[in-house]
Amino acid sequence: MRKAAAIPLSVLGLGIAGVGYASVIERNWFRLRRFDVPVLAPGQRPVRILQISDLHLTPRRHRLISWVRSLAALNPDLVVNTGDTLAHPDAVESYMYAVEPLLDRPGLFVYGSNDLYAPRPKNPARYLWRTSKGDSRQHVPTLPWAELGAAMREAGWLDMNNTTARLKVADLDVHVGGIHDSHIDRDRYDEIAGQAPMDADLRLGVMHSPEPRNMSRFAQDGYQLLLAGHTHGGQLCIPFYGALVTNCGIDRARVKGLSRHESSWLHVSAGLGTSPYAPARFACPPEATLLTLVPRRPVAADDTSSRKVR
C-alpha cells in the first residue's frame, strides 16, 4: 500500500517542481536570440534590428525592466516593438523607463490586443482547442494605449498601425508598412496595400499577430522582411516536440524564429512576458532578438542549390 501511494505522490512532486520552474525560473530566464538575414544588396554594410515583443508589463517586473534596459549595449541601428507591451494600467511609465536607453535610436511600434484590453482570468487550457481571438469581449479599451503611443511618438519612434513610413536607418533608406492587431480585427491592410517602393534599400513589414493572410499580402507587395510577435513561441512547449499551439493562423513550425513566407523572410518573436494570469513558460524562455541584416549571396548562373533556415 505504501509503495502504491508513493507513485502518485512522486508524480505530484514532479508536477509541483515543474510549475515552480516554469513560473519562477524560466519565466525570468531572459535570452537574446541572434539571426543573420540576407536581405541587403551586395556591398551594403550590415544593419542591426532589435526586436522586442509581448512584454505584458506590470510595474513590479523589475528583472524584466532591467534586462530590457541592458539591451542598449547591443547598439542596434533600429528598434521594433511588435506589441502587447502592457498588462497593467500603471505600466506605461515602467515601460518607458525600460526602453529609455534605446530611445536615442530610430524605433517603430505597433499595438497588440493587450495594449488596449486588460488581461482577465481565464482557463489557459482552452488554447489547446481554440485561439484567444474574441476573448476580451471588451468594446472600450481598459489600458492606456493612447498614452503609451504618445510617449513613444514623443520620443521619436514611429507609430506603424495601419500606415507606412520612410526613414533612414544607418546607411539604409527603409520603407516600412505596418498594421494594427488582426487578433482583435483592427488590421486594415487595404490602407497600406500596393507595391512597396522598389527604390528603398529595405522594405520592412511589421505586425503583431502573424496571420498568413496578411503575411501573404506583405510578400506580394514586395516586403522583404516581416516582423511579428503574439505567439509567445507556444509558451508551454514540449521538449524535442515544440509548441502545442500558436494562438493564431500560423503553423507550429514557424511559431518563433526565422523562416520564410513566400518571397519574404519572416521573424516571429517568442516575446518577453506572459499574462499575469498565466505567469509560466516551459521549454520556451522569454526572448528578444537581434537581427543582423546582411547582403544577399550572389547567385551564380549554374547555382541551383537552396539554403535552409536554421
PDB file of N, CA and C in Angstrom, residues 19 21 27 38 40 44 57 79 83 108 111 153 161 166 172 193 201 209 223-224 246 281 283 295:
ATOM      1  N   VAL A  19       5.929  23.278 -12.170  1.00  0.00           N
ATOM      2  CA  VAL A  19       5.240  24.558 -12.090  1.00  0.00           C
ATOM      3  C   VAL A  19       6.161  25.623 -11.497  1.00  0.00           C
ATOM      4  N   TYR A  21       9.450  25.684 -11.582  1.00  0.00           N
ATOM      5  CA  TYR A  21      10.469  26.017 -12.580  1.00  0.00           C
ATOM      6  C   TYR A  21       9.900  26.951 -13.646  1.00  0.00           C
ATOM      7  N   ARG A  27      10.493  31.711 -16.552  1.00  0.00           N
ATOM      8  CA  ARG A  27       9.787  32.961 -16.855  1.00  0.00           C
ATOM      9  C   ARG A  27      10.707  34.172 -16.739  1.00  0.00           C
ATOM     10  N   PRO A  38      19.745  37.583 -44.897  1.00  0.00           N
ATOM     11  CA  PRO A  38      20.353  38.061 -46.141  1.00  0.00           C
ATOM     12  C   PRO A  38      19.353  38.791 -47.033  1.00  0.00           C
ATOM     13  N   LEU A  40      19.960  42.420 -47.870  1.00  0.00           N
ATOM     14  CA  LEU A  40      20.548  43.644 -48.410  1.00  0.00           C
ATOM     15  C   LEU A  40      21.217  43.390 -49.758  1.00  0.00           C
ATOM     16  N   GLN A  44      26.347  46.450 -49.367  1.00  0.00           N
ATOM     17  CA  GLN A  44      25.840  47.242 -48.257  1.00  0.00           C
ATOM     18  C   GLN A  44      26.347  46.687 -46.930  1.00  0.00           C
ATOM     19  N   LEU A  57       3.740  44.022 -19.581  1.00  0.00           N
ATOM     20  CA  LEU A  57       4.455  44.580 -18.440  1.00  0.00           C
ATOM     21  C   LEU A  57       3.521  45.023 -17.320  1.00  0.00           C
ATOM     22  N   VAL A  79      15.089  49.847 -33.509  1.00  0.00           N
ATOM     23  CA  VAL A  79      14.353  49.067 -32.514  1.00  0.00           C
ATOM     24  C   VAL A  79      12.913  48.930 -32.991  1.00  0.00           C
ATOM     25  N   GLY A  83       4.351  44.862 -30.135  1.00  0.00           N
ATOM     26  CA  GLY A  83       3.075  44.921 -29.444  1.00  0.00           C
ATOM     27  C   GLY A  83       2.915  44.062 -28.203  1.00  0.00           C
ATOM     28  N   LEU A 108      10.220  51.817 -34.089  1.00  0.00           N
ATOM     29  CA  LEU A 108       8.888  51.613 -34.654  1.00  0.00           C
ATOM     30  C   LEU A 108       8.055  50.827 -33.659  1.00  0.00           C
ATOM     31  N   TYR A 111       0.583  48.072 -32.066  1.00  0.00           N
ATOM     32  CA  TYR A 111      -0.125  47.617 -30.877  1.00  0.00           C
ATOM     33  C   TYR A 111      -0.528  46.147 -31.009  1.00  0.00           C
ATOM     34  N   ARG A 153       5.863  58.105 -29.455  1.00  0.00           N
ATOM     35  CA  ARG A 153       5.955  59.089 -30.542  1.00  0.00           C
ATOM     36  C   ARG A 153       6.732  60.321 -30.104  1.00  0.00           C
ATOM     37  N   ASN A 161       0.762  51.605 -36.975  1.00  0.00           N
ATOM     38  CA  ASN A 161      -0.529  50.929 -37.004  1.00  0.00           C
ATOM     39  C   ASN A 161      -1.324  51.370 -38.224  1.00  0.00           C
ATOM     40  N   ARG A 166       8.749  56.172 -44.272  1.00  0.00           N
ATOM     41  CA  ARG A 166      10.073  56.060 -44.867  1.00  0.00           C
ATOM     42  C   ARG A 166      11.049  56.672 -43.875  1.00  0.00           C
ATOM     43  N   LEU A 172      20.872  52.826 -44.638  1.00  0.00           N
ATOM     44  CA  LEU A 172      19.763  52.326 -45.452  1.00  0.00           C
ATOM     45  C   LEU A 172      18.606  53.315 -45.539  1.00  0.00           C
ATOM     46  N   ALA A 193      -2.048  48.930 -48.730  1.00  0.00           N
ATOM     47  CA  ALA A 193      -1.853  47.996 -49.843  1.00  0.00           C
ATOM     48  C   ALA A 193      -1.210  48.681 -51.040  1.00  0.00           C
ATOM     49  N   ASP A 201      16.114  50.657 -49.939  1.00  0.00           N
ATOM     50  CA  ASP A 201      17.141  49.643 -49.675  1.00  0.00           C
ATOM     51  C   ASP A 201      16.558  48.446 -48.921  1.00  0.00           C
ATOM     52  N   SER A 209       0.205  40.075 -34.729  1.00  0.00           N
ATOM     53  CA  SER A 209      -0.131  38.654 -34.891  1.00  0.00           C
ATOM     54  C   SER A 209       0.230  38.191 -36.298  1.00  0.00           C
ATOM     55  N   TYR A 223       7.495  43.259 -49.741  1.00  0.00           N
ATOM     56  CA  TYR A 223       8.221  43.440 -48.483  1.00  0.00           C
ATOM     57  C   TYR A 223       9.191  42.281 -48.292  1.00  0.00           C
ATOM     58  N   GLN A 224      10.432  42.613 -47.969  1.00  0.00           N
ATOM     59  CA  GLN A 224      11.482  41.593 -47.886  1.00  0.00           C
ATOM     60  C   GLN A 224      11.567  40.921 -46.528  1.00  0.00           C
ATOM     61  N   THR A 246      -0.332  27.874 -31.473  1.00  0.00           N
ATOM     62  CA  THR A 246       0.248  29.150 -31.895  1.00  0.00           C
ATOM     63  C   THR A 246      -0.645  30.341 -31.549  1.00  0.00           C
ATOM     64  N   ARG A 281       6.372  29.811 -18.222  1.00  0.00           N
ATOM     65  CA  ARG A 281       6.897  29.378 -19.523  1.00  0.00           C
ATOM     66  C   ARG A 281       7.617  28.059 -19.311  1.00  0.00           C
ATOM     67  N   ALA A 283      10.061  25.239 -21.591  1.00  0.00           N
ATOM     68  CA  ALA A 283      10.773  24.905 -22.831  1.00  0.00           C
ATOM     69  C   ALA A 283      10.598  25.997 -23.880  1.00  0.00           C
ATOM     70  N   PRO A 295      24.177  41.365 -46.708  1.00  0.00           N
ATOM     71  CA  PRO A 295      23.933  41.273 -48.153  1.00  0.00           C
ATOM     72  C   PRO A 295      23.527  39.873 -48.584  1.00  0.00           C
TER      73      PRO A 295
END
